[in-house]
C-alpha cells in the first residue's frame, strides 16, 4: 500500500476498518521522510520515536473501540513557530535554536486530543517573515514539483511536505498569505480561516492584527476535517472569537447550483497583471463553476495596491514591536532577509499605524458589502508559477505579485488551491473567499471545482 498517496479520509476509513494500522502508516511515512526529505528540506525536527509511541497507543485505543474521530491515528506536521511541549521550536532562527517550550499550543492540544500523531516540526521562513534564507542553521524548504523552485512561504515546509506525501496534513500560519502561498506553489489546499476562529495561543506572533492559523492538506474534504478539530473559542487567546465550531465536512459535497460567485477580475487583470497561464486558469475555474450551476458575476474591491499598503504598515509596525528588543541586542543572530524586513518596521510612525487601522475598517466594510451581493468571491492567489529558489531577484519580484493580503487585512476566510499546471509543470492557483465564519460554503465551492477538474488527483513527480 502506498501510504503517501492516502488522503486523511481514506486513511481514516482504512484504520477504522482495521485494514491499516496507524503504526504501519507512521512507519511508511518515516521511511519516505528518510528517503526524500534531503531533497526538499521540509523538516527541521523529525519526532519519529514519539510518533511511533503515539501510533501504538492509537492502535490500542481503536482496537478497544475507543476511536476519537477521523483524525485518530493520522500523522501531521507543524510549522516550527507553533509551540510543542518538550520538542525544539526554533522559528527557523538562531535566536531560538535551543528553545524547547514547556507547553503545547492550543491547536496542538486539540490535534492530540483527536488522536492525531505529530511527525515533526516543519521548516518556515525565519519568524514567518524572512526567507527563503541560505544563511541559517537549517536549509530552506524546496518545491517537490521541481526542487530548483521555491515552495512558497512562509509555511514552506508544511506546504512542500504535504505535497510530497511526507504527511497528509499540517498547520501553517498566515499573516500576509503564508498558508495560501505554499498551497499555491505546491498544488495543495490551504485555508486561512476567519480571524479568531482558530486559537493562536502558543504560536510565535508576527502581527497581532493579521495572524491566522490554518490547515494545509491535499484535498478540500481533508481540510474541512482538520478545521473541525482545531476551530473553536479559546479564552486564553485575546483574539479568539466566541463562536461555535462549525460542522465543515458535512456539506462539502453539496451542489453549487444557484450559488452566486463574485469574480474579482481587476486583481489580476489591472492591479497586478498575471502571467497569461494564470489568467487562463482563472477563467477556466469560473467557466467550470458556471457549468456546475453557479452564477458568476464581476465584483470590484479596493485595489491590491491599497490593500498591500495597509497590510504592510500594520504587519511591519507590529512585527517591530515584537522583535525590536532582540534586533537591538542581537541583530547578528537573525538571517539577512529577516533582519532587513523586520527593521523596516522601525521607520513607521504612530500616525502611519493609526491611519492604516482606520483604512482597514473601511476595507472591511467594502468586502462585507460585496459579500451581501454574492456568496463567495473568486480571485487569483499567485500571479505567477513558483520561481527558482536560487534567484533572489526573481523571488523579490514575484513575492508581492499576489492577491492574498486583502483578506488578512479584512479577516475573511480564504482558501487557495490548484487551478491547473503550467507548461513547465508547476502548479497554478485560484483563491476562494467567504463570509465571516462561513467556511462551510467556501469548502462547498472549492470541492465543486476540485471534483470537476480532478486537481486532487495530480501529484508532484518526486518519488
Coordinates of C-alpha atoms in Angstrom, one line a residue:
X1 CA 0.0 0.0 0.0
X2 CA 1.3 3.5 -0.9
X3 CA 0.8 5.3 2.3
X4 CA 1.9 8.6 1.0
X5 CA -1.0 8.9 -1.5
X6 CA -3.7 8.3 1.0
X7 CA -5.9 11.2 1.9
X8 CA -7.0 11.7 5.5
X9 CA -10.4 10.5 4.7
X10 CA -9.1 7.3 3.0
X11 CA -6.5 6.5 5.7
X12 CA -9.1 7.1 8.4
X13 CA -11.6 4.7 6.8
X14 CA -9.0 2.0 6.5
X15 CA -7.9 2.5 10.1
X16 CA -11.4 2.2 11.4
X17 CA -12.0 -1.0 9.4
X18 CA -8.7 -2.4 10.8
X19 CA -7.3 -2.6 7.3
X20 CA -4.5 -0.2 8.1
X21 CA -2.5 0.1 11.3
X22 CA -1.5 3.6 12.5
X23 CA 1.9 2.0 13.2
X24 CA 2.3 0.9 9.6
X25 CA 1.2 4.3 8.4
X26 CA 3.7 6.1 10.6
X27 CA 6.5 3.7 9.7
X28 CA 5.8 4.1 6.0
X29 CA 5.8 7.9 6.2
X30 CA 9.0 7.9 8.3
X31 CA 10.6 5.7 5.6
X32 CA 9.5 8.2 3.0
X33 CA 10.9 11.1 5.0
X34 CA 14.2 9.3 5.4
X35 CA 14.3 8.8 1.6
X36 CA 13.1 12.1 0.3
X37 CA 13.5 14.9 2.9
X38 CA 17.1 15.6 1.9
X39 CA 15.7 16.8 -1.4
X40 CA 13.0 19.1 -0.2
X41 CA 14.1 20.0 3.4
X42 CA 10.6 20.1 4.7
X43 CA 11.6 19.3 8.3
X44 CA 13.7 21.0 11.0
X45 CA 12.9 18.2 13.6
X46 CA 11.6 14.7 13.0
X47 CA 9.9 13.2 16.1
X48 CA 10.0 9.6 14.9
X49 CA 10.2 7.8 18.2
X50 CA 7.4 9.8 19.8
X51 CA 5.3 9.3 16.7
X52 CA 5.7 5.5 16.9
X53 CA 4.7 5.5 20.5
X54 CA 1.6 7.6 19.8
X55 CA 0.8 5.3 16.8
X56 CA 0.9 2.3 19.1
X57 CA -1.4 4.0 21.6
X58 CA -3.8 4.9 18.8
X59 CA -3.8 1.3 17.6
X60 CA -4.6 0.0 21.1
X61 CA -7.4 2.6 21.6
X62 CA -9.1 1.9 18.2
X63 CA -8.9 -1.9 18.7
X64 CA -10.6 -1.4 22.0
X65 CA -13.5 0.6 20.3
X66 CA -12.3 4.0 21.6
X67 CA -11.9 5.8 18.2
X68 CA -11.7 9.5 18.8
X69 CA -12.8 10.6 15.3
X70 CA -11.5 10.8 11.7
X71 CA -8.0 12.1 12.7
X72 CA -7.3 9.3 15.2
X73 CA -4.0 7.7 14.0
X74 CA -3.4 10.3 11.3
X75 CA 0.1 11.9 11.2
X76 CA 0.7 15.6 10.9
X77 CA 3.4 18.2 10.9
X78 CA 3.6 21.7 12.5
X79 CA 5.2 24.9 11.2
X80 CA 8.1 25.5 13.6
X81 CA 6.6 28.6 15.2
X82 CA 4.0 26.5 16.9
X83 CA 5.0 25.5 20.5
X84 CA 5.3 21.8 21.4
X85 CA 6.0 20.7 24.9
X86 CA 9.5 19.2 25.2
X87 CA 10.2 19.5 21.4
X88 CA 12.5 22.0 19.9
X89 CA 10.6 25.0 18.5
X90 CA 13.0 27.3 16.6
X91 CA 11.0 29.6 14.3
X92 CA 13.8 28.6 11.8
X93 CA 16.1 31.1 13.6
X94 CA 19.4 31.2 15.5
X95 CA 17.6 33.3 18.0
X96 CA 15.6 30.3 19.2
X97 CA 17.9 27.5 18.1
X98 CA 17.8 26.0 21.6
X99 CA 14.2 26.8 22.5
X100 CA 12.3 23.9 24.0
X101 CA 8.8 25.0 25.2
X102 CA 7.1 23.6 28.3
X103 CA 3.6 23.7 26.9
X104 CA 1.8 22.8 23.7
X105 CA -0.1 25.4 21.7
X106 CA -3.9 25.2 21.9
X107 CA -4.0 23.8 18.3
X108 CA -1.6 21.1 19.3
X109 CA -3.7 20.1 22.3
X110 CA -6.7 19.8 20.0
X111 CA -4.9 17.7 17.5
X112 CA -3.5 15.4 20.2
X113 CA -7.0 15.2 21.7
X114 CA -8.3 14.0 18.4
X115 CA -5.7 11.2 18.3
X116 CA -3.5 12.8 15.6
X117 CA 0.2 11.9 15.6
X118 CA 3.0 14.5 15.3
X119 CA 5.7 13.5 12.9
X120 CA 7.8 16.7 13.4
X121 CA 8.3 20.4 13.0
X122 CA 8.4 21.9 9.5
X123 CA 10.7 24.5 8.0
X124 CA 9.5 28.0 7.8
X125 CA 10.8 31.4 6.7
X126 CA 12.6 32.8 9.7
X127 CA 10.0 34.0 12.2
X128 CA 7.4 33.6 9.4
X129 CA 8.9 36.6 7.6
X130 CA 12.5 36.3 6.3
X131 CA 13.1 33.8 3.6
X132 CA 14.0 31.7 1.8
X133 CA 17.3 32.1 3.5
X134 CA 20.6 30.2 3.0
X135 CA 22.4 31.8 5.9
X136 CA 20.6 30.0 8.7
X137 CA 21.3 26.7 10.6
X138 CA 18.7 24.8 8.5
X139 CA 18.3 25.0 4.7
X140 CA 15.1 26.4 3.2
X141 CA 12.4 24.0 2.0
X142 CA 12.1 23.3 -1.7
X143 CA 9.2 22.7 -4.1
X144 CA 8.5 18.9 -4.7
X145 CA 7.2 19.7 -8.2
X146 CA 10.7 20.9 -9.1
X147 CA 13.3 21.1 -6.3
X148 CA 15.0 24.0 -8.1
X149 CA 11.9 26.1 -7.4
X150 CA 10.5 28.0 -4.4
X151 CA 7.7 26.2 -2.4
X152 CA 6.2 29.5 -1.2
X153 CA 6.3 30.8 2.3
X154 CA 6.4 31.3 5.0
X155 CA 4.8 27.9 5.8
X156 CA 7.2 26.4 3.3
X157 CA 8.0 23.1 4.9
X158 CA 4.3 22.5 5.7
X159 CA 3.4 23.0 2.1
X160 CA 6.2 21.0 0.5
X161 CA 5.8 18.1 2.9
X162 CA 2.1 17.8 2.3
X163 CA 2.6 18.0 -1.4
X164 CA 5.4 15.4 -1.4
X165 CA 3.4 13.0 0.7
X166 CA 5.6 13.1 3.8
X167 CA 2.5 13.8 5.9
X168 CA -1.2 14.1 4.9
X169 CA -1.8 17.3 6.9
X170 CA 0.0 20.2 8.5
X171 CA -0.6 23.5 10.2
X172 CA 0.8 26.8 9.0
X173 CA 0.3 30.5 9.9
X174 CA -0.9 33.2 7.6
X175 CA -0.2 36.9 8.1
X176 CA 0.1 38.1 4.5
X177 CA -0.7 34.8 2.7
X178 CA 1.7 32.4 4.4
X179 CA -0.6 29.4 4.3
X180 CA -2.0 30.2 0.9
X181 CA 1.3 30.9 -0.8
X182 CA 2.8 27.4 -0.2
X183 CA -0.6 25.9 -1.1
X184 CA -0.5 27.9 -4.4
X185 CA 3.1 27.0 -5.2
X186 CA 2.9 23.3 -4.1
X187 CA -0.6 22.5 -5.5
X188 CA -2.3 21.7 -2.2
X189 CA -5.3 23.1 -0.3
X190 CA -4.5 25.8 2.2
X191 CA -7.1 27.7 4.3
X192 CA -6.8 31.0 6.2
X193 CA -9.8 30.7 8.4
X194 CA -11.9 33.6 9.7
X195 CA -9.9 35.8 12.0
X196 CA -10.4 34.4 15.6
X197 CA -11.8 31.0 14.6
X198 CA -8.6 29.1 15.4
X199 CA -6.6 29.9 18.5
X200 CA -3.2 31.4 18.2
X201 CA -2.1 30.7 21.8
X202 CA 1.3 29.2 21.8
X203 CA 2.2 30.4 18.3
X204 CA 5.0 32.9 17.9
X205 CA 3.4 36.1 16.7
X206 CA 4.3 38.2 13.7
X207 CA 1.3 40.6 13.7
X208 CA -1.4 40.5 16.3
X209 CA -4.0 42.1 14.0
X210 CA -3.2 39.9 11.0
X211 CA -2.1 36.5 12.2
X212 CA -4.2 33.4 11.5
X213 CA -3.5 29.6 11.9
X214 CA -4.8 27.4 9.2
X215 CA -4.9 23.8 7.9
X216 CA -2.9 22.5 4.9
X217 CA -4.0 19.3 3.2
X218 CA -4.1 17.6 -0.2
X219 CA -7.9 17.7 -0.6
X220 CA -10.8 20.0 0.3
X221 CA -12.5 17.3 2.4
X222 CA -9.4 16.7 4.4
X223 CA -9.1 20.4 5.1
X224 CA -12.6 20.5 6.4
X225 CA -11.9 17.5 8.7
X226 CA -8.8 19.2 10.1
X227 CA -10.6 22.6 10.6
X228 CA -13.4 20.8 12.6
X229 CA -10.7 19.7 15.1
X230 CA -8.7 22.9 15.5
X231 CA -11.5 25.5 15.4
X232 CA -13.3 26.9 18.5
X233 CA -13.1 29.6 21.1
X234 CA -10.0 29.8 23.3
X235 CA -10.4 32.2 26.3
X236 CA -6.5 32.3 26.5
X237 CA -6.2 33.9 23.1
X238 CA -7.4 37.6 23.3
X239 CA -8.2 37.5 19.6
X240 CA -10.3 34.3 19.7
X241 CA -13.9 34.6 18.6
X242 CA -16.7 33.3 20.8
X243 CA -18.5 31.4 18.1
X244 CA -19.4 27.7 18.0
X245 CA -17.3 25.3 16.0
X246 CA -19.0 24.5 12.7
X247 CA -19.6 21.2 11.1
X248 CA -17.5 21.9 8.0
X249 CA -17.1 18.4 6.4
X250 CA -20.8 17.5 6.3
X251 CA -21.7 19.9 3.4
X252 CA -18.6 19.5 1.3
X253 CA -20.3 17.5 -1.5
X254 CA -23.4 19.9 -1.8
X255 CA -24.1 21.3 -5.2
X256 CA -23.2 24.9 -6.0
X257 CA -26.3 25.3 -8.2
X258 CA -27.7 28.8 -7.7
X259 CA -24.8 30.0 -5.6
X260 CA -23.5 33.5 -6.5
X261 CA -19.8 33.8 -7.2
X262 CA -18.2 37.2 -7.4
X263 CA -15.2 37.2 -9.7
X264 CA -12.6 39.9 -8.8
X265 CA -11.0 40.2 -12.2
X266 CA -9.3 43.5 -11.6
X267 CA -6.9 42.0 -9.1
X268 CA -5.1 40.0 -11.9
X269 CA -6.1 42.0 -15.0
X270 CA -5.4 45.5 -13.9
X271 CA -3.9 45.8 -10.4
X272 CA -1.1 43.3 -10.8
X273 CA -1.3 41.8 -14.3
X274 CA -0.9 38.0 -14.0
X275 CA 1.0 35.7 -16.3
X276 CA -1.2 34.5 -19.2
X277 CA -1.3 30.9 -17.9
X278 CA -2.7 32.2 -14.6
X279 CA -5.4 34.3 -16.3
X280 CA -6.4 31.4 -18.5
X281 CA -6.6 29.1 -15.4
X282 CA -8.8 31.5 -13.5
X283 CA -11.2 31.9 -16.4
X284 CA -11.4 28.1 -16.6
X285 CA -12.3 27.9 -13.0
X286 CA -15.1 30.5 -13.4
X287 CA -16.5 28.7 -16.5
X288 CA -16.4 25.3 -14.7
X289 CA -18.4 26.7 -11.7
X290 CA -20.9 28.1 -14.2
X291 CA -21.3 24.7 -15.8
X292 CA -21.9 23.3 -12.3
X293 CA -24.8 25.7 -11.9
X294 CA -23.3 28.7 -10.1
X295 CA -23.9 32.3 -11.2
X296 CA -20.6 34.2 -11.8
X297 CA -20.6 38.0 -11.8
X298 CA -17.8 40.6 -11.6
X299 CA -17.1 42.3 -8.3
X300 CA -14.9 45.3 -7.6
X301 CA -13.0 46.0 -4.4
X302 CA -10.2 48.4 -3.4
X303 CA -7.0 47.8 -5.4
X304 CA -4.3 45.4 -4.4
X305 CA -2.0 48.3 -4.0
X306 CA -4.3 49.8 -1.3
X307 CA -4.7 46.5 0.5
X308 CA -1.0 45.9 0.3
X309 CA -0.1 49.2 1.8
X310 CA -2.4 48.8 4.8
X311 CA -1.1 45.2 5.4
X312 CA 2.5 46.4 5.2
X313 CA 2.1 49.2 7.7
X314 CA 0.3 47.1 10.2
X315 CA 2.4 44.0 9.8
X316 CA 5.8 45.8 9.9
X317 CA 4.8 48.0 12.8
X318 CA 3.6 45.1 15.0
X319 CA 6.5 42.9 14.0
X320 CA 8.9 45.6 15.1
X321 CA 7.1 45.9 18.4
X322 CA 7.7 42.1 18.9
X323 CA 11.3 41.9 17.5
X324 CA 12.7 45.3 18.3
X325 CA 14.4 44.3 21.6
X326 CA 16.2 41.3 20.1
X327 CA 17.1 43.3 16.9
X328 CA 18.8 45.9 19.1
X329 CA 20.6 43.3 21.3
X330 CA 21.5 40.5 18.9
X331 CA 21.0 41.6 15.3
X332 CA 23.6 39.1 14.1
X333 CA 21.5 36.2 15.2
X334 CA 18.9 37.0 12.5
X335 CA 19.4 36.0 8.9
X336 CA 20.0 38.8 6.5
X337 CA 16.5 38.7 4.9
X338 CA 14.6 38.6 8.2
X339 CA 16.7 41.4 9.7
X340 CA 16.2 43.6 6.7
X341 CA 12.4 43.0 6.6
X342 CA 11.9 43.4 10.3
X343 CA 14.0 46.5 10.6
X344 CA 11.6 48.3 8.2
X345 CA 9.0 48.5 10.9
X346 CA 11.2 50.9 12.9
X347 CA 10.5 53.6 10.4
X348 CA 6.7 53.7 10.5
X349 CA 5.2 56.3 12.8
X350 CA 2.3 56.1 15.2
X351 CA 0.3 58.2 12.7
X352 CA 1.0 55.7 9.9
X353 CA -0.2 52.9 12.0
X354 CA -3.4 54.6 13.1
X355 CA -4.3 55.6 9.6
X356 CA -3.7 52.1 8.3
X357 CA -6.0 50.7 11.0
X358 CA -8.6 53.3 10.1
X359 CA -8.5 52.4 6.4
X360 CA -8.6 48.8 7.3
X361 CA -12.1 49.3 8.9
X362 CA -13.3 50.9 5.6
X363 CA -11.9 48.0 3.6
X364 CA -13.7 45.5 5.9
X365 CA -17.0 47.4 5.2
X366 CA -16.3 47.2 1.4
X367 CA -15.7 43.5 1.4
X368 CA -18.8 42.9 3.6
X369 CA -20.9 44.9 1.2
X370 CA -19.7 42.8 -1.7
X371 CA -20.5 39.6 0.2
X372 CA -24.0 40.7 0.7
X373 CA -24.5 40.5 -3.0
X374 CA -22.6 37.2 -3.6
X375 CA -22.0 34.0 -1.6
X376 CA -18.3 33.6 -2.4
X377 CA -15.5 35.6 -4.0
X378 CA -13.2 34.1 -6.7
X379 CA -9.8 35.7 -7.4
X380 CA -6.2 35.0 -8.1
X381 CA -3.8 33.8 -5.4
X382 CA -0.4 34.0 -7.0
X383 CA 0.1 35.8 -10.3
X384 CA 2.9 33.5 -11.4
X385 CA 4.0 29.9 -11.0
X386 CA 6.8 29.4 -8.4
X387 CA 10.1 30.9 -9.5
X388 CA 13.6 29.3 -8.9
X389 CA 14.7 29.4 -5.3
X390 CA 18.3 30.3 -6.2
X391 CA 17.4 33.6 -7.8
X392 CA 16.8 36.3 -5.1
X393 CA 15.8 38.9 -7.6
X394 CA 13.0 36.7 -9.0
X395 CA 11.8 36.0 -5.5
X396 CA 11.8 39.7 -4.6
X397 CA 9.9 40.4 -7.9
X398 CA 7.2 37.7 -7.7
X399 CA 6.6 37.5 -3.9
X400 CA 4.4 40.7 -3.9
X401 CA 2.6 39.6 -7.1
X402 CA -0.3 38.0 -5.3
X403 CA -3.9 38.7 -4.1
X404 CA -3.8 37.2 -0.6
X405 CA -3.1 40.2 1.7
X406 CA -6.5 41.7 1.3
X407 CA -8.1 39.0 3.4
X408 CA -5.5 39.2 6.1
X409 CA -6.5 42.9 6.3
X410 CA -10.2 42.1 6.5
X411 CA -10.1 38.8 8.3
X412 CA -12.4 37.0 5.9
X413 CA -11.8 33.2 5.3
X414 CA -9.8 32.5 2.2
X415 CA -8.8 29.2 0.6
X416 CA -6.1 28.7 -2.1
X417 CA -5.8 25.5 -4.2
X418 CA -4.5 24.3 -7.5
X419 CA -6.1 25.7 -10.7
X420 CA -4.0 23.6 -13.0
X421 CA -0.4 23.1 -14.2
X422 CA 1.8 25.5 -16.1
X423 CA 3.5 24.4 -19.3
X424 CA 6.6 24.0 -17.1
X425 CA 4.8 21.5 -14.9
X426 CA 4.3 23.8 -11.9
X427 CA 1.0 24.4 -10.1
X428 CA -1.2 27.4 -10.9
X429 CA -3.6 28.5 -8.3
X430 CA -7.0 30.0 -7.5
X431 CA -8.4 31.6 -4.3
X432 CA -11.9 31.5 -2.9
X433 CA -13.1 33.9 -0.2
X434 CA -16.1 33.6 2.0
X435 CA -18.2 35.4 4.6
X436 CA -17.1 35.5 8.2
X437 CA -17.4 32.1 9.8
X438 CA -18.9 30.6 6.6
X439 CA -16.0 28.2 5.9
X440 CA -18.7 25.6 5.0
X441 CA -19.7 27.4 1.8
X442 CA -16.1 28.0 1.0
X443 CA -15.4 24.3 1.1
X444 CA -18.5 23.6 -0.9
X445 CA -17.4 25.8 -3.8
X446 CA -13.8 24.6 -3.6
X447 CA -14.9 21.0 -3.7
X448 CA -17.1 21.6 -6.7
X449 CA -14.0 22.9 -8.6
X450 CA -11.8 20.1 -7.3
X451 CA -14.3 17.4 -8.3
X452 CA -14.9 18.8 -11.7
X453 CA -11.3 19.4 -12.5
X454 CA -9.6 16.4 -10.8
X455 CA -6.8 18.6 -9.4
X456 CA -6.8 16.4 -6.3
X457 CA -5.6 13.6 -8.4
X458 CA -2.4 15.4 -9.5
X459 CA 0.8 14.7 -7.6
X460 CA 4.3 16.0 -8.0
X461 CA 6.8 13.8 -9.8
X462 CA 9.1 13.3 -6.7
X463 CA 9.3 9.6 -5.9

